[in-house]
Short mmCIF file of C-alpha atoms in Angstrom, two decimals:
data_model
loop_
_atom_site.label_atom_id
_atom_site.label_comp_id
_atom_site.label_asym_id
_atom_site.label_seq_id
_atom_site.Cartn_x
_atom_site.Cartn_y
_atom_site.Cartn_z
CA MET A 24 -7.88 -17.72 -20.47
CA GLU A 25 -8.55 -17.84 -16.72
CA LYS A 26 -6.89 -20.75 -14.94
CA THR A 27 -9.34 -22.85 -12.94
CA VAL A 28 -9.37 -25.86 -10.65
CA THR A 29 -10.06 -29.12 -12.50
CA LEU A 30 -11.02 -32.58 -11.32
CA ALA A 31 -7.44 -33.62 -12.07
CA HIS A 32 -6.28 -31.30 -9.28
CA GLY A 33 -8.11 -33.58 -6.85
CA ALA A 34 -7.01 -36.90 -8.30
CA GLY A 35 -3.83 -37.25 -6.28
CA GLY A 36 -1.36 -37.06 -9.16
CA LYS A 37 0.88 -34.45 -10.73
CA GLN A 38 -1.78 -31.72 -10.86
CA THR A 39 -2.64 -32.26 -7.20
CA ASN A 40 1.00 -31.81 -6.22
CA GLU A 41 1.21 -28.69 -8.37
CA LEU A 42 -1.86 -27.21 -6.69
CA ILE A 43 -0.49 -27.94 -3.23
CA ASP A 44 2.99 -26.63 -4.04
CA GLN A 45 1.98 -23.53 -5.98
CA VAL A 46 -0.92 -22.38 -3.80
CA PHE A 47 -0.88 -23.92 -0.35
CA LYS A 48 2.77 -24.67 0.43
CA ALA A 49 3.70 -21.31 -1.09
CA HIS A 50 1.59 -19.52 1.52
CA PHE A 51 1.65 -21.89 4.50
CA ALA A 52 5.38 -22.78 4.62
CA ASN A 53 6.81 -23.23 8.11
CA PRO A 54 9.08 -25.84 9.78
CA GLU A 55 6.10 -27.86 11.10
CA LEU A 56 4.13 -28.02 7.82
CA THR A 57 4.20 -31.64 6.75
CA SER A 58 3.91 -33.64 3.54
CA ASP A 59 3.47 -36.81 5.59
CA ASP A 60 0.17 -38.24 6.80
CA ALA A 61 0.22 -36.23 10.03
CA ALA A 62 2.18 -33.38 11.58
CA VAL A 63 4.47 -34.25 14.48
CA LEU A 64 4.39 -31.42 16.99
CA PRO A 65 6.07 -30.60 20.31
CA VAL A 66 3.72 -30.89 23.30
CA GLU A 67 3.85 -28.37 26.12
CA ALA A 68 3.12 -29.22 29.73
CA GLY A 69 -0.42 -28.60 30.93
CA LYS A 70 -3.76 -28.76 29.13
CA ILE A 71 -4.60 -28.09 25.51
CA ALA A 72 -7.78 -26.88 23.84
CA PHE A 73 -8.83 -28.56 20.59
CA THR A 74 -11.54 -27.33 18.21
CA THR A 75 -12.77 -27.61 14.63
CA ASP A 76 -15.06 -25.50 12.47
CA GLY A 77 -16.38 -25.45 8.89
CA PHE A 78 -16.80 -22.33 6.74
CA ILE A 79 -19.18 -21.95 3.79
CA VAL A 80 -19.84 -18.19 3.74
CA SER A 81 -21.65 -16.65 0.77
CA PRO A 82 -20.37 -14.47 -0.82
CA GLN A 83 -16.87 -15.80 -0.26
CA GLU A 84 -15.31 -12.34 -0.48
CA PHE A 85 -16.81 -9.40 1.40
CA PRO A 86 -15.75 -5.98 2.72
CA GLY A 87 -13.20 -6.68 5.45
CA GLY A 88 -12.23 -10.21 4.49
CA ASN A 89 -12.91 -13.45 2.68
CA ILE A 90 -13.58 -17.08 3.56
CA GLY A 91 -9.86 -17.67 4.08
CA LYS A 92 -9.45 -14.95 6.70
CA LEU A 93 -12.70 -16.06 8.29
CA SER A 94 -11.54 -19.68 8.58
CA ILE A 95 -8.44 -18.68 10.55
CA CYS A 96 -10.22 -16.15 12.78
CA GLY A 97 -13.08 -18.51 13.61
CA THR A 98 -10.88 -21.30 14.92
CA VAL A 99 -8.29 -19.04 16.58
CA ASN A 100 -11.07 -17.21 18.42
CA ASP A 101 -12.73 -20.44 19.60
CA LEU A 102 -9.44 -21.48 21.19
CA SER A 103 -8.90 -18.03 22.67
CA CYS A 104 -12.30 -18.08 24.36
CA MET A 105 -11.18 -21.12 26.35
CA GLY A 106 -8.12 -19.26 27.59
CA ALA A 107 -5.88 -21.13 25.16
CA LYS A 108 -3.04 -19.51 23.25
CA PRO A 109 -3.50 -20.70 19.64
CA LYS A 110 -0.53 -22.72 18.38
CA TYR A 111 -1.36 -24.96 15.41
CA LEU A 112 -4.02 -25.27 12.72
CA SER A 113 -4.90 -27.77 10.05
CA CYS A 114 -7.10 -26.91 7.09
CA ALA A 115 -9.15 -28.96 4.62
CA PHE A 116 -10.46 -27.56 1.33
CA VAL A 117 -13.35 -28.84 -0.75
CA ILE A 118 -13.12 -26.97 -4.07
CA GLU A 119 -15.67 -26.96 -6.88
CA GLU A 120 -14.44 -27.91 -10.33
CA GLY A 121 -14.00 -24.72 -12.35
CA TYR A 122 -13.19 -22.52 -9.35
CA SER A 123 -10.86 -19.66 -10.19
CA MET A 124 -7.19 -20.23 -9.31
CA GLU A 125 -6.84 -16.48 -8.78
CA LYS A 126 -9.61 -16.50 -6.17
CA LEU A 127 -8.07 -19.56 -4.50
CA GLU A 128 -4.72 -17.77 -4.38
CA LYS A 129 -6.35 -14.76 -2.68
CA ILE A 130 -7.95 -17.05 -0.10
CA ALA A 131 -4.63 -18.75 0.68
CA ALA A 132 -2.87 -15.38 0.92
CA ALA A 133 -5.50 -14.13 3.39
CA MET A 134 -5.03 -17.27 5.48
CA GLU A 135 -1.26 -16.76 5.48
CA GLU A 136 -1.56 -13.14 6.59
CA THR A 137 -4.16 -13.85 9.28
CA ALA A 138 -2.31 -16.87 10.69
CA ALA A 139 0.86 -14.80 10.98
CA LYS A 140 -1.04 -12.04 12.78
CA ALA A 141 -2.60 -14.57 15.14
CA GLY A 142 0.73 -16.27 15.83
CA VAL A 143 -0.38 -19.74 14.68
CA LYS A 144 1.17 -22.21 12.25
CA ILE A 145 -0.77 -24.16 9.64
CA VAL A 146 0.83 -27.60 9.91
CA ALA A 147 -1.36 -30.02 7.95
CA GLY A 148 -4.16 -30.04 5.43
CA ASP A 149 -6.18 -31.79 2.77
CA THR A 150 -7.57 -30.86 -0.65
CA LYS A 151 -10.55 -32.37 -2.43
CA VAL A 152 -12.08 -31.30 -5.75
CA ALA A 153 -15.82 -31.87 -6.21
CA GLY A 154 -17.74 -31.88 -9.48
CA ARG A 155 -19.59 -28.79 -10.66
CA GLY A 156 -22.66 -28.15 -8.54
CA GLN A 157 -21.62 -30.49 -5.72
CA VAL A 158 -20.33 -27.60 -3.63
CA ASP A 159 -20.66 -23.84 -4.01
CA GLY A 160 -17.18 -22.57 -4.84
CA VAL A 161 -15.01 -23.58 -1.90
CA PHE A 162 -15.64 -24.89 1.60
CA ILE A 163 -12.93 -24.78 4.28
CA THR A 164 -12.64 -26.70 7.54
CA THR A 165 -10.00 -25.66 10.07
CA THR A 166 -8.97 -27.49 13.22
CA GLY A 167 -6.91 -25.85 15.94
CA ILE A 168 -4.84 -26.66 19.01
CA GLY A 169 -4.02 -24.16 21.73
CA VAL A 170 -2.34 -24.27 25.13
CA ILE A 171 -4.53 -23.35 28.11
CA GLN A 172 -2.89 -20.54 30.04
CA GLU A 173 -2.16 -21.14 33.71
CA GLY A 174 -5.07 -20.04 35.90
CA ALA A 175 -7.53 -19.67 33.03
CA GLN A 176 -10.91 -21.38 33.43
CA THR A 177 -13.81 -20.20 31.29
CA SER A 178 -17.15 -21.83 30.52
CA GLY A 179 -20.74 -20.91 29.78
CA PHE A 180 -21.62 -22.75 33.00
CA LEU A 181 -19.59 -20.35 35.19
CA ALA A 182 -21.59 -17.09 34.97
CA LYS A 183 -22.50 -15.79 38.44
CA PRO A 184 -25.02 -13.23 39.74
CA GLY A 185 -23.17 -9.94 40.10
CA ASP A 186 -20.96 -10.48 37.06
CA ALA A 187 -20.61 -7.60 34.66
CA ILE A 188 -21.21 -8.33 30.97
CA ILE A 189 -18.72 -6.84 28.52
CA VAL A 190 -18.61 -6.78 24.73
CA SER A 191 -15.27 -6.11 23.09
CA GLY A 192 -16.69 -3.78 20.43
CA ASP A 193 -19.67 -2.76 18.31
CA VAL A 194 -22.05 -5.59 17.47
CA GLY A 195 -23.73 -7.01 14.37
CA ARG A 196 -21.24 -5.76 11.78
CA HIS A 197 -20.30 -9.05 10.11
CA GLY A 198 -23.90 -10.16 9.62
CA CYS A 199 -24.83 -6.75 8.23
CA THR A 200 -21.82 -6.81 5.87
CA ILE A 201 -22.78 -10.21 4.45
CA LEU A 202 -26.41 -9.13 4.05
CA LEU A 203 -25.39 -6.04 2.06
CA ALA A 204 -22.79 -7.94 0.01
CA ARG A 205 -25.57 -10.19 -1.38
CA GLU A 206 -27.29 -7.14 -2.86
CA ASP A 207 -30.74 -8.64 -2.26
CA PHE A 208 -32.22 -5.47 -0.78
CA GLY A 209 -30.66 -2.73 -2.91
CA ILE A 210 -29.31 -0.98 0.21
CA GLU A 211 -26.00 0.85 0.05
CA ALA A 212 -24.12 1.45 3.29
CA GLU A 213 -20.46 1.57 4.29
CA VAL A 214 -20.21 -1.44 6.57
CA THR A 215 -17.10 -3.60 6.92
CA SER A 216 -16.89 -6.97 8.65
CA ASP A 217 -15.30 -7.00 12.11
CA CYS A 218 -13.50 -10.26 11.22
CA ALA A 219 -10.27 -10.42 13.28
CA PRO A 220 -8.18 -12.83 15.37
CA LEU A 221 -8.66 -12.04 19.07
CA TRP A 222 -5.98 -13.81 21.11
CA GLU A 223 -4.23 -10.51 21.84
CA CYS A 224 -7.47 -9.24 23.38
CA VAL A 225 -7.84 -12.31 25.60
CA GLU A 226 -4.19 -12.12 26.61
CA ALA A 227 -4.62 -8.45 27.56
CA MET A 228 -7.59 -9.35 29.76
CA PHE A 229 -5.64 -12.11 31.49
CA ASP A 230 -2.84 -9.64 32.19
CA VAL A 231 -5.44 -7.72 34.23
CA THR A 232 -7.02 -10.76 35.93
CA LYS A 233 -7.49 -14.48 35.48
CA ASP A 234 -10.82 -14.13 37.31
CA ILE A 235 -12.90 -14.19 34.13
CA HIS A 236 -15.84 -16.59 34.17
CA VAL A 237 -17.04 -16.69 30.55
CA ILE A 238 -15.56 -15.68 27.19
CA ARG A 239 -17.51 -16.33 23.99
CA ASP A 240 -17.15 -15.12 20.42
CA ALA A 241 -20.49 -13.98 19.09
CA THR A 242 -20.60 -15.61 15.65
CA ARG A 243 -23.79 -17.19 14.26
CA GLY A 244 -26.77 -15.74 16.09
CA GLY A 245 -24.77 -12.80 17.41
CA VAL A 246 -24.54 -11.48 20.96
CA GLY A 247 -28.20 -12.15 21.72
CA THR A 248 -27.92 -15.88 21.04
CA VAL A 249 -24.72 -16.12 23.08
CA LEU A 250 -26.40 -14.42 26.04
CA TYR A 251 -29.36 -16.79 25.93
CA GLU A 252 -27.02 -19.79 25.75
CA ILE A 253 -25.07 -18.64 28.80
CA ALA A 254 -28.22 -17.73 30.75
CA GLU A 255 -29.49 -21.27 30.13
CA GLN A 256 -26.18 -22.99 30.89
CA SER A 257 -25.60 -21.13 34.17
CA GLN A 258 -29.30 -20.77 35.07
CA VAL A 259 -28.99 -17.04 35.67
CA GLY A 260 -30.82 -13.96 34.47
CA ILE A 261 -29.23 -11.28 32.31
CA ARG A 262 -30.09 -7.59 32.33
CA LEU A 263 -28.79 -5.37 29.50
CA MET A 264 -28.65 -1.57 29.31
CA GLN A 265 -29.83 -0.77 25.78
CA ASP A 266 -28.05 2.57 25.53
CA GLN A 267 -24.72 0.97 26.52
CA ILE A 268 -24.67 -1.54 23.64
CA PRO A 269 -22.29 -0.25 20.94
CA VAL A 270 -23.78 -0.45 17.43
CA GLN A 271 -22.31 1.32 14.40
CA ASP A 272 -24.65 3.97 12.97
CA ALA A 273 -24.71 2.32 9.53
CA VAL A 274 -25.69 -1.00 11.11
CA LYS A 275 -28.45 0.73 13.08
CA GLY A 276 -29.74 2.27 9.87
CA VAL A 277 -29.81 -1.03 7.96
CA CYS A 278 -31.47 -2.82 10.88
CA GLY A 279 -34.04 -0.06 11.18
CA MET A 280 -35.00 -0.34 7.50
CA LEU A 281 -35.24 -4.14 7.58
CA GLY A 282 -36.68 -4.62 11.07
CA LEU A 283 -33.64 -6.54 12.33
CA GLU A 284 -32.18 -6.68 15.84
CA PRO A 285 -28.41 -5.92 15.84
CA LEU A 286 -27.95 -8.23 18.83
CA TYR A 287 -28.88 -11.17 16.58
CA LEU A 288 -26.56 -10.29 13.71
CA ALA A 289 -23.31 -12.26 13.58
CA CYS A 290 -19.95 -10.89 14.67
CA GLU A 291 -16.59 -12.40 13.68
CA GLY A 292 -14.31 -10.28 15.82
CA ARG A 293 -16.21 -9.67 19.04
CA LEU A 294 -16.02 -11.27 22.46
CA VAL A 295 -18.72 -11.48 25.12
CA ILE A 296 -17.12 -11.54 28.57
CA PHE A 297 -18.56 -12.25 32.02
CA ALA A 298 -16.37 -11.16 34.94
CA PRO A 299 -16.82 -9.86 38.50
CA LYS A 300 -17.99 -6.23 38.57
CA GLU A 301 -14.91 -5.07 40.44
CA LYS A 302 -12.69 -6.34 37.61
CA ALA A 303 -14.79 -5.03 34.72
CA GLU A 304 -13.43 -1.49 34.40
CA GLY A 305 -9.85 -2.75 34.32
CA ILE A 306 -10.73 -5.31 31.64
CA VAL A 307 -12.43 -2.67 29.48
CA GLU A 308 -9.51 -0.28 29.89
CA ALA A 309 -7.08 -2.98 28.72
CA LEU A 310 -9.29 -3.93 25.76
CA ARG A 311 -9.64 -0.34 24.57
CA LYS A 312 -5.87 -0.12 24.05
CA LEU A 313 -6.12 -2.66 21.21
CA GLU A 314 -7.52 -1.99 17.73
CA PRO A 315 -9.93 -4.97 17.55
CA SER A 316 -11.48 -4.01 20.91
CA LYS A 317 -11.15 -0.22 21.01
CA ASP A 318 -14.92 0.16 21.49
CA ALA A 319 -15.24 -2.32 24.37
CA ALA A 320 -18.09 -1.56 26.76
CA ILE A 321 -19.93 -2.87 29.80
CA ILE A 322 -23.47 -3.59 28.57
CA GLY A 323 -25.18 -5.30 31.49
CA GLU A 324 -25.05 -7.60 34.49
CA VAL A 325 -25.95 -11.09 35.65
CA THR A 326 -28.88 -11.40 38.05
CA GLU A 327 -30.66 -14.08 40.04
CA GLU A 328 -34.05 -13.01 38.66
CA MET A 329 -35.66 -14.71 35.65
CA PRO A 330 -33.06 -17.43 35.10
CA GLY A 331 -32.63 -18.32 31.45
CA ARG A 332 -33.99 -14.95 30.28
CA VAL A 333 -32.42 -11.78 28.86
CA VAL A 334 -34.07 -8.50 29.84
CA VAL A 335 -33.28 -5.17 28.19
CA THR A 336 -33.61 -1.87 30.06
CA THR A 337 -34.46 0.98 27.67
CA PRO A 338 -33.07 4.53 28.00
CA ILE A 339 -36.32 5.65 29.69
CA GLY A 340 -36.08 2.88 32.30
CA ALA A 341 -38.64 0.47 30.89
CA GLN A 342 -37.79 -3.22 30.83
CA THR A 343 -38.56 -5.59 27.98
CA LEU A 344 -37.73 -9.22 27.30
CA LEU A 345 -35.28 -9.75 24.46
CA PRO A 346 -37.13 -12.23 22.23
CA PRO A 347 -35.46 -15.66 22.38
CA PRO A 348 -33.53 -16.53 19.20
CA GLY A 349 -35.31 -18.59 16.60
CA GLY A 350 -35.32 -19.35 12.89
CA GLU A 351 -32.73 -18.64 10.23
CA LEU A 352 -31.98 -14.96 9.80
CA LEU A 353 -29.07 -15.11 7.35
CA PRO A 354 -27.95 -18.42 5.85
CA ARG A 355 -24.25 -19.01 5.29
CA ILE A 356 -22.78 -16.06 7.17
CA CYS A 357 -19.69 -18.01 8.28
#
């Protein structure tokens, strides 16, 4: 008989301790992981970045990852985009009664592996068990702390006319993967999520130059939404070169059949970077040496014209406005 999570596992007694010891402590063990009410951590000089994020992806396992891997990558990448080296994470689980212990074990194992790859420690957490139907399987919230690297200053308000716009790899793959994993359209294609921790990519860029104005990870809403957000924040225009935007052939095919725009499909392992044009080639060269960013490319530039708008130049030289983001394309993609 399959072992499942019961309400007793969330009641705070013996079964709760067994769940924590056998699943979470077994995978998250490190010197800073606490059984007390809060972790006590060493503080480095300088500034820290602090962020939190919730994850409710459906399905919870997909080609290239699962909700556990996603929960680590999402928070690590948010810290990295602020120029902060990720150091510590906490995680909170809300688990539906009847959820498979085997699936929970796989989620914890993925979190362990991804945290080790990202160089972060999980130091505190919480577990709640909800009745059947109150949640869908498992929800995870992760909170992270990172140390801002000396000289790093990034913000969506700092884009400047003349900046080059870089993406760290092909776009739209995570959103396409989740869409196909739901099997709603009967489409078969070999697409794997780009889900990955990205601090090593940010660190490689900073080794080239600290003169980087904006770094964003293109999650919900994809690259297109990120570009519109930055154009609005900095009150600048953005011009993209359509034929320079890297999109996997399988993703192009799926988008073509369903009338979707790859720029608005979520990524979970892609950065959007704004930096001075003279620094851009060096940044791309450094990114291409790393597996998560081997397809990095310059896709456009920041302009003074049409502030708050994103314009796409087609291969034949025509210019068209990228439609502003709106509505819900894919619910629960992260």
